[in-house]
Coordinates of C-alpha atoms and ligand atoms in Angstrom, one line a residue:
X1 CA -16.2 -8.3 -29.5
X2 CA -14.5 -6.8 -26.5
X3 CA -15.8 -4.5 -23.6
X4 CA -13.2 -2.1 -23.6
X5 CA -11.9 -0.9 -27.0
X6 CA -9.8 1.8 -27.6
X7 CA -8.7 3.4 -30.9
X8 CA -5.4 5.6 -31.1
X9 CA -4.1 7.8 -33.8
X10 CA -2.9 10.8 -34.7
X11 CA -4.8 13.6 -37.3
X12 CA -1.6 15.9 -37.4
X13 CA 1.4 14.6 -35.3
X14 CA 2.9 17.7 -35.3
X15 CA 0.2 19.2 -32.9
X16 CA 1.6 16.6 -31.1
X17 CA -1.7 15.5 -29.8
X18 CA -3.2 12.0 -29.9
X19 CA -6.9 11.3 -30.9
X20 CA -8.3 8.6 -28.4
X21 CA -11.5 6.7 -28.7
X22 CA -12.6 4.8 -26.1
X23 CA -15.9 2.2 -26.5
X24 CA -17.4 0.8 -23.6
X25 CA -19.5 -1.9 -24.1
X26 CA -21.2 -2.0 -20.9
X27 CA -21.1 0.9 -19.2
X28 CA -22.0 1.5 -15.8
X29 CA -25.6 1.8 -15.9
X30 CA -25.6 4.4 -13.1
X31 CA -22.9 6.6 -15.0
X32 CA -19.5 5.5 -16.1
X33 CA -16.6 6.8 -14.2
X34 CA -13.4 7.3 -15.9
X35 CA -10.2 8.4 -14.6
X36 CA -6.3 8.9 -15.7
X37 CA -3.6 7.5 -13.3
X38 CA -2.0 10.5 -11.5
X39 CA 1.4 8.6 -11.2
X40 CA 3.4 6.0 -13.6
X41 CA 4.8 3.0 -11.7
X42 CA 8.5 2.9 -11.0
X43 CA 8.4 6.8 -10.9
X44 CA 7.5 7.9 -7.2
X45 CA 5.7 11.5 -8.1
X46 CA 2.6 12.6 -8.6
X47 CA 2.1 13.9 -12.0
X48 CA -1.3 14.5 -12.9
X49 CA -1.2 13.3 -16.7
X50 CA -4.4 14.3 -17.2
X51 CA -3.8 17.9 -17.6
X52 CA -2.6 16.7 -20.7
X53 CA -6.1 16.0 -21.7
X54 CA -7.4 18.8 -23.7
X55 CA -11.1 17.7 -25.1
X56 CA -13.2 14.7 -24.1
X57 CA -16.6 14.4 -25.1
X58 CA -19.1 11.5 -25.0
X59 CA -21.6 9.7 -26.9
X60 CA -24.1 7.0 -27.2
X61 CA -24.8 5.9 -31.3
X62 CA -25.5 9.5 -32.2
X63 CA -26.4 11.2 -28.7
X64 CA -24.4 13.2 -27.2
X65 CA -23.8 12.6 -23.5
X66 CA -23.0 14.9 -20.6
X67 CA -19.7 14.6 -18.7
X68 CA -18.9 15.7 -15.1
X69 CA -15.6 16.4 -14.3
X70 CA -15.3 14.8 -10.9
X71 CA -11.8 16.1 -10.0
X72 CA -8.3 16.6 -11.7
X73 CA -8.5 13.5 -13.1
X74 CA -11.9 11.8 -13.6
X75 CA -15.5 12.2 -14.9
X76 CA -18.7 10.9 -15.2
X77 CA -20.8 10.1 -18.2
X78 CA -24.6 10.6 -18.0
X79 CA -26.3 7.1 -17.6
X80 CA -26.6 5.2 -21.2
X81 CA -27.2 1.4 -21.7
X82 CA -25.9 1.2 -25.2
X83 CA -22.2 1.5 -26.0
X84 CA -20.5 4.4 -24.7
X85 CA -18.0 5.7 -26.5
X86 CA -15.2 8.7 -25.6
X87 CA -13.2 10.8 -27.8
X88 CA -10.5 12.4 -26.5
X89 CA -6.9 14.3 -27.2
X90 CA -3.8 14.2 -25.6
X91 CA -1.4 16.5 -25.6
X92 CA 2.1 14.9 -26.2
X93 CA 5.4 16.7 -25.8
X94 CA 7.5 15.2 -22.6
X95 CA 10.5 14.0 -24.0
X96 CA 10.9 11.4 -20.9
X97 CA 10.6 8.1 -20.1
X98 CA 7.6 8.5 -18.1
X99 CA 4.9 10.2 -20.4
X100 CA 4.5 10.9 -23.8
X101 CA 5.6 12.5 -27.0
X102 CA 4.8 12.7 -30.2
X103 CA 6.0 14.8 -33.7
X104 CA 6.6 13.9 -37.2
X105 CA 9.8 11.7 -36.5
X106 CA 7.9 9.6 -34.0
X107 CA 5.1 8.6 -31.5
X108 CA 6.0 7.4 -28.1
X109 CA 3.6 7.0 -25.0
X110 CA 3.1 5.5 -21.4
X111 CA -0.7 3.7 -21.4
X112 CA -0.5 6.2 -17.9
X113 CA -0.8 9.0 -20.3
X114 CA -3.3 8.1 -22.8
X115 CA -5.7 5.2 -21.7
X116 CA -8.5 6.5 -19.7
X117 CA -9.6 3.7 -17.3
X118 CA -12.6 2.7 -16.9
X119 CA -13.8 2.3 -13.2
X120 CA -14.9 -0.8 -12.4
X121 CA -13.8 -2.9 -15.3
X122 CA -10.5 -2.8 -14.9
X123 CA -10.3 -6.7 -14.5
X124 CA -11.5 -7.1 -17.9
X125 CA -9.2 -7.8 -21.3
X126 CA -8.5 -4.1 -22.8
X127 CA -7.8 -3.8 -26.3
X128 CA -6.1 -1.3 -28.3
X129 CA -6.3 -0.4 -32.1
X130 CA -3.4 1.5 -33.3
X131 CA -3.7 3.1 -36.3
X132 CA -1.0 5.2 -38.7
X133 CA -1.2 8.7 -38.6
X134 CA -2.1 10.0 -41.9
X135 CA 1.0 12.0 -42.3
X136 CA 3.5 10.8 -45.2
X137 CA 5.9 11.1 -42.5
X138 CA 4.2 7.9 -40.6
X139 CA 4.3 5.6 -44.0
X140 CA 7.5 4.1 -43.1
X141 CA 6.6 3.8 -39.1
X142 CA 6.7 0.5 -37.4
X143 CA 5.3 0.0 -34.0
X144 CA 7.6 -1.7 -31.1
X145 CA 5.7 -2.5 -27.8
X146 CA 5.6 -5.7 -25.4
X147 CA 2.1 -5.5 -25.8
X148 CA 0.4 -9.0 -27.0
X149 CA -0.6 -8.8 -30.9
X150 CA -4.8 -9.7 -31.1
X151 CA -4.4 -9.3 -35.3
X152 CA -1.3 -6.9 -35.3
X153 CA 1.4 -8.1 -37.2
X154 CA 4.5 -8.0 -35.1
X155 CA 6.0 -4.6 -35.3
X156 CA 2.6 -3.7 -37.1
X157 CA -0.2 -1.4 -36.4
X158 CA -3.5 -3.0 -35.6
X159 CA -5.5 -4.7 -32.5
X160 CA -3.2 -5.4 -29.6
X161 CA -4.8 -7.0 -26.1
X162 CA -4.3 -6.8 -22.5
X163 CA -5.4 -9.1 -20.2
X164 CA -6.4 -6.1 -17.7
X165 CA -5.7 -2.2 -17.2
X166 CA -2.5 -3.2 -15.3
X167 CA -1.2 -4.6 -17.8
X168 CA -2.3 -2.0 -20.6
X169 CA 0.0 0.6 -19.0
X170 CA 2.8 -1.8 -18.5
X171 CA 3.9 -1.6 -22.1
X172 CA 4.8 1.7 -23.5
X173 CA 4.7 2.2 -27.2
X174 CA 7.1 3.6 -30.1
X175 CA 5.7 4.3 -33.5
X176 CA 8.6 5.5 -36.0
X177 CA 11.2 4.6 -38.4
X178 CA 13.3 2.7 -35.6
X179 CA 16.1 0.5 -36.0
X180 CA 15.5 -2.9 -34.9
X181 CA 18.2 -5.2 -33.8
X182 CA 16.5 -9.0 -32.4
X183 CA 18.4 -11.7 -30.2
X184 CA 17.7 -14.7 -28.0
X185 CA 18.5 -14.8 -24.7
X186 CA 17.9 -18.2 -23.0
X187 CA 15.2 -19.0 -25.9
X188 CA 13.2 -15.4 -25.1
X189 CA 13.0 -13.2 -28.0
X190 CA 14.7 -9.8 -27.2
X191 CA 14.6 -6.6 -29.2
X192 CA 16.4 -3.9 -29.6
X193 CA 14.4 -0.9 -30.7
X194 CA 16.2 2.5 -31.5
X195 CA 14.9 5.8 -32.4
X196 CA 16.9 8.9 -33.2
X197 CA 19.7 9.5 -35.5
X198 CA 22.6 7.2 -34.3
X199 CA 25.5 5.6 -35.7
X200 CA 25.7 2.8 -32.9
X201 CA 27.7 -0.3 -33.7
X202 CA 24.4 -2.9 -33.5
X203 CA 26.4 -6.3 -33.3
X204 CA 28.2 -5.3 -30.6
X205 CA 25.4 -3.7 -28.8
X206 CA 23.4 -6.6 -29.0
X207 CA 26.2 -9.2 -28.2
X208 CA 26.9 -7.1 -24.8
X209 CA 22.9 -6.9 -24.1
X210 CA 22.6 -10.5 -24.6
X211 CA 25.5 -11.2 -22.1
X212 CA 23.6 -9.0 -19.4
X213 CA 20.2 -11.0 -20.4
X214 CA 21.3 -14.3 -20.0
X215 CA 23.4 -13.9 -16.6
X216 CA 20.2 -12.2 -15.1
X217 CA 17.7 -14.9 -16.4
X218 CA 20.3 -17.6 -15.0
X219 CA 20.9 -15.8 -12.2
X220 CA 17.1 -16.2 -10.9
X221 CA 16.9 -19.6 -12.6
X222 CA 14.8 -20.4 -16.2
X223 CA 12.4 -19.6 -17.4
X224 CA 12.3 -15.9 -18.0
X225 CA 9.2 -14.2 -16.5
X226 CA 8.2 -12.8 -19.9
X227 CA 8.1 -14.3 -23.3
X228 CA 9.4 -11.5 -25.1
X229 CA 11.4 -8.8 -23.9
X230 CA 11.8 -5.1 -25.4
X231 CA 14.6 -2.1 -24.9
X232 CA 12.9 1.0 -26.4
X233 CA 15.8 3.5 -27.0
X234 CA 15.4 7.4 -27.4
X235 CA 18.6 8.8 -28.1
X236 CA 19.1 12.7 -27.8
X237 CA 22.1 15.0 -27.6
X238 CA 22.0 14.8 -24.3
X239 CA 19.6 12.8 -21.8
X240 CA 19.7 10.1 -19.2
X241 CA 16.6 8.6 -17.8
X242 CA 15.0 4.3 -17.9
X243 CA 11.7 3.4 -16.6
X244 CA 10.8 -0.5 -16.4
X245 CA 8.1 -2.5 -17.4
X246 CA 7.0 -6.1 -16.9
X247 CA 8.4 -6.9 -20.6
X248 CA 10.2 -4.2 -21.9
X249 CA 12.5 -1.0 -20.5
X250 CA 12.1 2.3 -22.2
X251 CA 15.3 4.0 -22.3
X252 CA 16.8 7.6 -23.3
X253 CA 20.2 8.3 -23.8
X254 CA 23.0 10.5 -25.3
X255 CA 24.0 9.3 -28.8
X256 CA 27.6 9.0 -27.8
X257 CA 26.3 6.8 -24.3
X258 CA 25.8 3.6 -27.2
X259 CA 29.0 1.8 -28.8
X260 CA 30.2 3.5 -32.1
X261 CA 32.7 1.7 -34.5
X262 CA 35.4 3.4 -32.0
X263 CA 34.5 1.6 -29.0
X264 CA 37.2 -0.3 -27.5
X265 CA 37.0 -4.0 -27.8
X266 CA 36.9 -5.8 -24.1
X267 CA 36.4 -3.0 -21.3
X268 CA 33.3 -0.9 -22.1
X269 CA 34.9 3.2 -22.3
X270 CA 33.2 5.4 -19.6
X271 CA 29.6 6.3 -21.2
X272 CA 29.0 3.0 -23.0
X273 CA 29.8 1.3 -19.6
X274 CA 27.2 3.5 -17.8
X275 CA 24.6 2.8 -20.7
X276 CA 25.1 -0.8 -19.9
X277 CA 24.4 -0.2 -16.4
X278 CA 21.4 0.8 -16.9
X279 CA 19.8 -1.2 -19.3
X280 CA 21.4 -3.7 -16.8
X281 CA 19.4 -1.9 -13.8
X282 CA 16.0 -1.8 -15.8
X283 CA 16.1 -5.4 -16.9
X284 CA 16.7 -6.5 -12.8
X285 CA 13.6 -4.4 -12.2
X286 CA 11.9 -7.3 -14.2
X287 CA 11.9 -9.1 -11.4
X288 CA 12.7 -6.9 -8.7
X289 CA 9.7 -4.4 -8.4
X290 CA 7.8 -5.6 -11.7
X291 CA 7.0 -9.3 -10.0
X292 CA 8.8 -9.0 -6.4
X293 CA 6.7 -5.8 -5.2
X294 CA 6.2 -4.1 -1.6
X295 CA 3.2 -5.1 -0.5
X296 CA 1.6 -1.6 -0.7
X297 CA 1.8 -1.5 -4.4
X298 CA -0.2 -5.0 -4.8
X299 CA -2.5 -3.5 -6.7
X300 CA -0.9 0.0 -7.3
X301 CA -3.4 2.9 -6.1
X302 CA -2.8 5.4 -9.0
X303 CA -4.9 8.1 -7.5
X304 CA -2.2 9.2 -4.9
X305 CA 0.9 8.5 -3.3
X306 CA 1.6 4.9 -2.5
X307 CA 4.1 5.3 0.4
X308 CA 6.5 2.2 0.9
X309 CA 9.4 1.8 3.0
X310 CA 11.4 -0.5 0.9
X311 CA 12.2 1.4 -2.1
X312 CA 16.2 0.7 -0.9
X313 CA 15.5 -2.9 -1.4
X314 CA 13.8 -2.5 -4.6
X315 CA 16.0 0.6 -6.1
X316 CA 18.7 0.1 -4.1
X317 CA 19.3 -3.8 -4.4
X318 CA 18.7 -2.8 -8.4
X319 CA 21.5 -0.4 -8.3
X320 CA 23.5 -3.1 -6.4
X321 CA 23.1 -5.8 -9.0
X322 CA 23.0 -3.9 -12.3
X323 CA 26.8 -3.0 -12.4
X324 CA 27.7 -6.6 -10.6
X325 CA 25.8 -8.3 -13.5
X326 CA 28.2 -6.4 -15.9
X327 CA 31.3 -8.0 -14.1
X328 CA 29.6 -11.6 -14.0
X329 CA 28.6 -11.2 -17.4
X330 CA 32.0 -10.6 -18.1
X331 CA 31.6 -7.6 -19.7
X332 CA 33.9 -5.3 -17.6
X333 CA 36.6 -6.7 -15.1
X334 CA 36.9 -7.3 -11.5
X335 CA 38.9 -4.0 -11.2
X336 CA 36.6 -2.1 -13.0
X337 CA 33.8 -3.4 -11.0
X338 CA 35.7 -2.0 -7.7
X339 CA 36.1 1.0 -9.1
X340 CA 32.5 1.2 -10.1
X341 CA 31.7 0.8 -6.1
X342 CA 34.6 3.0 -5.1
X343 CA 32.6 5.7 -6.8
X344 CA 29.3 4.8 -5.7
X345 CA 30.6 4.6 -1.6
X346 CA 32.1 8.6 -2.6
X347 CA 28.8 9.8 -3.8
X348 CA 27.2 8.5 -0.7
X349 CA 30.4 9.9 1.5
X350 CA 29.4 13.5 -0.1
X351 CA 26.0 13.1 0.7
X352 CA 25.8 15.1 4.6
X353 CA 22.1 14.1 4.6
X354 CA 23.1 10.8 5.2
X355 CA 23.6 12.2 9.1
X356 CA 19.8 13.7 8.7
X357 CA 17.5 10.8 7.2
X358 CA 17.4 7.1 7.4
X359 CA 17.3 5.0 4.0
X360 CA 13.9 4.1 5.0
X361 CA 12.7 7.4 6.0
X362 CA 13.8 8.4 2.3
X363 CA 11.9 5.7 0.7
X364 CA 8.9 6.7 2.7
X365 CA 9.2 10.2 1.3
X366 CA 10.5 9.5 -2.3
X367 CA 7.2 11.6 -3.0
X368 CA 8.3 14.5 -1.8
X369 CA 11.6 14.5 -1.0
X370 CA 14.1 12.4 -3.5
X371 CA 11.5 13.5 -6.6
X372 CA 11.4 17.3 -5.5
X373 CA 15.0 17.6 -5.2
X374 CA 16.8 21.4 -4.3
X375 CA 19.9 23.1 -3.1
X376 CA 19.7 21.5 0.0
X377 CA 18.8 18.3 -0.7
X378 CA 22.3 17.3 -0.6
X379 CA 22.2 18.3 2.9
X380 CA 18.6 16.6 4.2
X381 CA 18.2 13.7 1.9
X382 CA 20.1 10.6 1.1
X383 CA 19.7 8.3 -1.6
X384 CA 17.9 5.2 -1.5
X385 CA 19.3 4.3 -4.8
X386 CA 23.2 4.7 -3.3
X387 CA 22.7 3.9 0.1
X388 CA 20.5 1.3 -0.8
X389 CA 23.0 -0.2 -3.3
X390 CA 25.7 -0.1 -0.2
X391 CA 22.9 -1.6 2.1
X392 CA 23.1 -4.7 -0.4
X393 CA 27.0 -4.5 -0.5
X394 CA 27.0 -4.3 3.6
X395 CA 24.1 -7.4 3.6
X396 CA 25.8 -9.5 0.9
X397 CA 29.7 -9.3 2.6
X398 CA 27.8 -10.0 6.1
X399 CA 26.3 -13.2 5.2
X400 CA 29.6 -14.1 3.5
X401 CA 31.1 -13.7 6.4
X402 CA 28.6 -15.2 8.9
X403 CA 28.3 -18.5 6.5
X404 CA 31.9 -18.7 5.5
X405 CA 30.8 -17.9 2.1
X406 CA 28.1 -20.6 1.7
X407 CA 24.8 -17.7 1.9
X408 CA 25.2 -14.1 0.2
X409 CA 22.6 -12.0 -1.1
X410 CA 22.1 -13.7 -4.3
X411 CA 20.2 -16.5 -1.9
X412 CA 18.3 -14.0 -0.4
X413 CA 17.4 -12.4 -4.1
X414 CA 16.1 -16.2 -5.3
X415 CA 14.1 -16.9 -2.3
X416 CA 12.3 -13.6 -2.6
X417 CA 11.7 -14.1 -6.1
X418 CA 10.3 -18.1 -5.4
X419 CA 8.8 -16.9 -2.2
X420 CA 7.2 -13.4 -3.0
X421 CA 7.5 -12.5 -7.1
X422 CA 6.1 -15.7 -8.6
X423 CA 3.1 -16.5 -5.9
X424 CA 2.6 -12.1 -6.4
X425 CA 2.8 -11.9 -3.0
X426 CA 3.8 -8.4 -1.2
X427 CA 7.3 -7.8 0.2
X428 CA 6.2 -6.4 4.1
X429 CA 9.0 -4.3 5.9
X430 CA 10.6 -7.3 8.0
X431 CA 10.4 -9.9 5.5
X432 CA 14.1 -9.1 4.0
X433 CA 15.8 -9.6 7.5
X434 CA 13.6 -12.8 8.0
X435 CA 14.4 -14.4 4.5
X436 CA 18.1 -13.2 5.7
X437 CA 18.0 -14.5 9.3
X438 CA 16.6 -17.8 7.7
X439 CA 19.4 -18.2 5.4
X440 CA 22.0 -17.1 7.7
X441 CA 20.7 -18.6 11.3
X442 CA 22.0 -15.2 12.9
X443 CA 19.7 -12.3 14.6
X444 CA 19.9 -9.6 12.3
X445 CA 17.8 -7.0 13.7
X446 CA 20.3 -4.6 15.0
X447 CA 21.8 -5.3 11.7
X448 CA 19.0 -4.0 9.6
X449 CA 17.9 -1.6 12.6
X450 CA 21.4 0.2 11.9
X451 CA 21.3 0.3 8.3
X452 CA 17.7 1.3 7.4
X453 CA 16.8 3.1 10.6
X454 CA 19.5 4.8 11.6
X455 CA 21.8 7.9 10.2
X456 CA 24.7 5.8 11.6
X457 CA 27.7 5.3 9.3
X458 CA 27.3 2.1 7.2
X459 CA 29.6 -0.9 8.5
X460 CA 31.5 -1.0 4.9
X461 CA 35.0 -0.4 5.8
X462 CA 34.7 -3.1 8.7
X463 CA 32.7 -5.2 6.0
X464 CA 35.0 -4.8 3.2
X465 CA 38.6 -5.0 5.0
X466 CA 37.0 -8.0 7.4
X467 CA 36.8 -10.1 3.5
X468 CA 40.6 -9.2 3.2
X469 CA 39.8 -6.1 0.9
X470 CA 41.5 -2.0 1.1
X471 CA 39.3 0.4 1.7
X472 CA 41.3 3.7 1.2
X473 CA 39.7 7.2 2.0
X474 CA 41.7 10.2 0.7
X475 CA 40.5 14.1 -0.1
X476 CA 39.5 14.6 -3.7
X477 CA 42.0 15.6 -6.3
X478 CA 39.7 18.4 -7.5
X479 CA 35.6 18.9 -8.1
X480 CA 35.8 16.6 -11.0
X481 CA 37.4 13.8 -9.1
X482 CA 34.7 11.2 -8.8
X483 CA 36.7 8.2 -6.4
X484 CA 37.1 4.3 -7.2
X485 CA 41.1 5.6 -7.6
X486 CA 44.0 5.8 -5.5
X487 CA 44.6 9.4 -6.6
X488 CA 47.7 11.1 -6.4
X489 CA 50.3 10.7 -3.4
X490 CA 49.6 13.1 -0.2
X491 CA 50.6 16.3 -0.2
X492 CA 49.5 19.6 1.8
X493 CA 45.6 19.4 2.0
X494 CA 43.8 21.1 -0.7
X495 CA 41.7 24.2 0.8
X496 CA 38.0 24.1 -0.2
X497 CA 34.9 25.9 -0.1
X498 CA 32.6 23.4 0.8
X499 CA 30.3 23.8 -2.1
X500 CA 29.6 22.8 -5.6
X501 CA 29.3 24.8 -8.5
X502 CA 28.3 25.2 -12.0
X503 CA 28.8 28.1 -14.4
X504 CA 26.2 30.7 -14.9
X505 CA 25.8 34.4 -15.3
X506 CA 29.2 35.4 -15.5
X507 CA 30.6 33.6 -12.7
X508 CA 30.7 30.2 -10.9
X509 CA 27.2 29.6 -9.6
X510 CA 26.9 27.7 -6.0
X511 CA 24.4 24.8 -6.9
X512 CA 25.1 22.9 -3.4
X513 CA 26.5 25.0 0.1
X514 CA 27.7 21.8 2.3
X515 CA 26.5 21.8 5.9
X516 CA 29.7 22.6 7.9
X517 CA 31.6 23.7 5.2
X518 CA 33.4 27.1 4.7
X519 CA 31.6 28.8 2.4
X520 CA 28.2 28.0 4.7
X521 CA 30.0 29.1 7.8
X522 CA 30.5 32.5 5.5
X523 CA 27.3 33.0 5.4
X524 CA 27.5 32.1 1.5
X525 CA 24.3 30.6 0.0
X526 CA 23.6 28.3 -2.9
X527 CA 22.5 30.4 -5.9
X528 CA 25.4 33.3 -4.8
X529 CA 27.3 34.0 -8.3
X530 CA 30.8 34.0 -7.4
X531 CA 32.7 36.4 -9.2
X532 CA 36.5 37.2 -7.9
X533 CA 38.3 35.4 -5.1
X534 CA 40.8 37.9 -3.1
X535 CA 40.1 40.9 -6.0
X536 CA 40.8 38.1 -8.8
X537 CA 37.9 37.5 -11.1
X538 CA 36.7 34.3 -10.8
X539 CA 34.4 31.9 -13.0
X540 CA 33.4 28.2 -12.7
X541 CA 36.4 26.9 -14.7
X542 CA 39.3 28.7 -12.7
X543 CA 37.5 28.6 -9.1
X544 CA 38.9 26.0 -7.8
X545 CA 42.5 26.8 -9.2
X546 CA 42.2 30.7 -7.3
X547 CA 41.1 29.0 -4.2
X548 CA 44.2 26.0 -4.4
X549 CA 46.1 29.2 -4.2
X550 CA 45.6 29.3 -0.4
X551 CA 46.2 27.4 2.5
X552 CA 43.7 25.5 4.7
X553 CA 42.4 28.0 7.5
X554 CA 43.8 30.7 5.4
X555 CA 41.0 33.7 5.6
X556 CA 40.1 35.0 1.9
X557 CA 37.7 37.5 0.5
X558 CA 35.1 36.5 -1.7
X559 CA 33.0 38.5 -4.0
X560 CA 29.3 37.2 -4.7
X561 CA 26.1 38.4 -6.4
X562 CA 22.8 37.6 -4.7
X563 CA 20.0 38.3 -6.6
X564 CA 21.7 41.3 -8.3
X565 CA 23.1 42.7 -5.3
X566 CA 27.2 42.8 -5.1
X567 CA 28.0 40.8 -1.7
X568 CA 31.1 40.4 -0.1
X569 CA 32.2 37.2 2.2
X570 CA 35.4 36.9 4.6
X571 CA 35.6 33.1 4.4
X572 CA 37.9 31.0 6.1
X573 CA 39.2 28.0 3.9
X574 CA 38.2 24.4 5.2
X575 CA 40.4 21.2 4.1
X576 CA 39.5 19.0 1.1
X577 CA 37.4 16.2 3.8
X578 CA 38.7 12.5 3.0
X579 CA 35.4 11.6 1.4
X580 CA 37.2 10.0 -1.6
X581 CA 36.9 6.1 -1.7
X582 CA 38.9 3.4 -3.6
X583 CA 38.6 -0.4 -3.0
X584 CA 42.3 -1.8 -3.0
X585 CA 43.1 -5.7 -3.7
X586 CA 46.1 -7.2 -2.0
X587 CA 48.0 -10.1 -3.3
X588 CA 46.3 -12.9 -1.2
X589 CA 45.0 -15.9 -2.3
X590 CA 41.5 -15.6 0.2
X591 CA 40.7 -12.0 -1.2
X592 CA 41.2 -13.7 -4.8
X593 CA 39.0 -16.4 -4.0
X594 CA 35.8 -14.1 -2.4
X595 CA 36.8 -11.9 -5.6
X596 CA 35.8 -14.9 -7.9
X597 CA 33.0 -15.8 -5.8
X598 CA 31.1 -12.9 -5.7
X599 CA 32.0 -11.4 -9.1
X600 CA 32.0 -15.1 -10.9
X601 CA 35.4 -13.6 -12.7
X602 CA 39.3 -13.9 -11.8
X603 CA 40.7 -11.1 -10.6
Ligands
ZN701 ZN1 15.4 1.7 -11.0

C-alpha cells in the first residue's frame, strides 16, 4: 500500500474531462493542503492550470469533508485521521505540449495539469493507476509514458509509480491508438510514438533519430542518464512545439514536417530538417536543464515565477547544439549547417531589441517579456534562444582560438555535466565563465560581460573571420529571404518600409514596425492595414513589389486603415539594411581542418 495514489480515467472523453481520484493514506492531521502547480518546468509563464479544475470533493470513508479554498491553486481539507480521498474533474482541451488534451481520439496530459500535490508529502512515492476510459473508441488505446510501471504492462493501462511528486509531473502520458516504433541508442531503448493521422516513413525517422541520440549520448559520455526514452509526437495540420522531460519529450508538429516516402535521401528537406532540429533540441535538454540546472530550479518553486539570468545557457546553448548535433550525426552537410548558422545570425540582426535588452535580462524577464510578446517585442527584447545560441558560438570559437583548438565549448558542456548535472548541483551565475576560464587559462570576465550583460554587438564577425570563415552581410532580397545564402549580385539598394506585414482584413496588416524604419518615422503603427500605395490597391502579396518601384529616399503616399478610419501617410522610403548573413568557406586547408574538428565532418 502506497501513501499517495491517484486513479485517472475519463467517463466521457468527448466532454474533455479527466476524472481523477487521489487517495492519501496519512493526511496531515491538522488539515491536508493540496495544490496544483501554476507553471510547468521548461515553459516560463504562469499558466494557472488550476483554472481547469471544475469540481473537487473530499471524503473519508463515507463521510464527506469540507474543503476550503486557500488561493487560486490550493485547498485545505477538513482534518481527518483516516485515508483522505479527493475526487475531482479536470477540463482538458489545450492542444499544446504544456497542458492536457482529451477527446475520443486520444488523451494526453502533463502531471502539472492533473495531479494535485499533497503538501508535505511530495517526497513520498506517488502511484498512478491509469484506467481505460469506458468508451468504444478507447478499446484500441495504448499508453505511452516514461513513468516506471508498478504492475502495468509496457504500453498498458494499469499502475505506474514515481519516486516523488517532482518525478510524477515530469513524465507526460499519451493514451491513444498511436503509431509505435522502437530503436536502441547506445543500448538504451527508445520509442517513437505518433498520434494523429500521418504517412511518415517510420524507417527513415527511426534511423535518423537513432543517429541524433547516439551522437548526443556519446557527446556527454555513456551511460545515458535514463534507462529508456520516448519521443511523444502529436501530428496536426499546422503546429510546432516541444517540451523537454527527464526521459521523454512531447513534440507537436505539422504532418508535412515528418519524412514522407518522397523525402530525399541524404540531406533532409527544409521541413524535416526543422523537425530533426526540434527533436535534437529537446533531447539535448535531457542533460542541459533537466539535469544540469540553474541553482534557482533546485528545487522548482511551481507556485510563482522562478527567475534565473541563465536561460541563455540552458535554452541558448541547447539551440546551438541542436543543429550542430545534426551535422555531427552526419544527417546534414557542413554547408547545410553553415546555412542554418547564417539564418540564425540573420534573425538576430533583424531584432532591433538587441540594443535595448541584454541576454541576461532577457532570461530574467522571460516570464513577462519573451513569453508575453506583442507588436513591439522585436524593438524591445532580445531572444535568449537566438542570442544565447550565438553566445555559445562566440564562446566556442573564442575557446578554440585561445587554446589553438585544444579546448572548445564541448569541454565546458562535459564539465558542466560532470560537476553539476551528475551530482545535482545547481549552476550559479558565474559558474560557466569559471569553467571556461579554468579550461582555457584566460581571464574571460570582460568577454562574458560584453556578451551577457551589455547590449553591444556580439563579436561574431571578428571571431568567425579569425578562424578563416567569410562573414558576408547583405540586404534581404525580399521579406521571405531568411538568409544563410550569398544571395543575388549587388544592384541598386531596395526601398523598404521598415515593417513586417501579414495578410489581414482586405490589405497588408502591419505586424511589426521597426525602430528607426521609414514606417515608424512616418507615424505608421503595428495593426495599420495598408490598402494603397501611391494610389494603387495594395495587399500583403503585392506590397513589396509596389514599394520596389520606388527609389530609396523617395516619398510615397500610403493609405491605411486604423480602427476603421482611413489614414494617409507620406513615407520617405528607406534602404533595405544589410541584415542578412551568409557564412562562406574559402578554399583553405586550415579552415577545412577547423570545420572537421568543429562539426566532425569533412567540408
Ligand atoms: Zn528548449
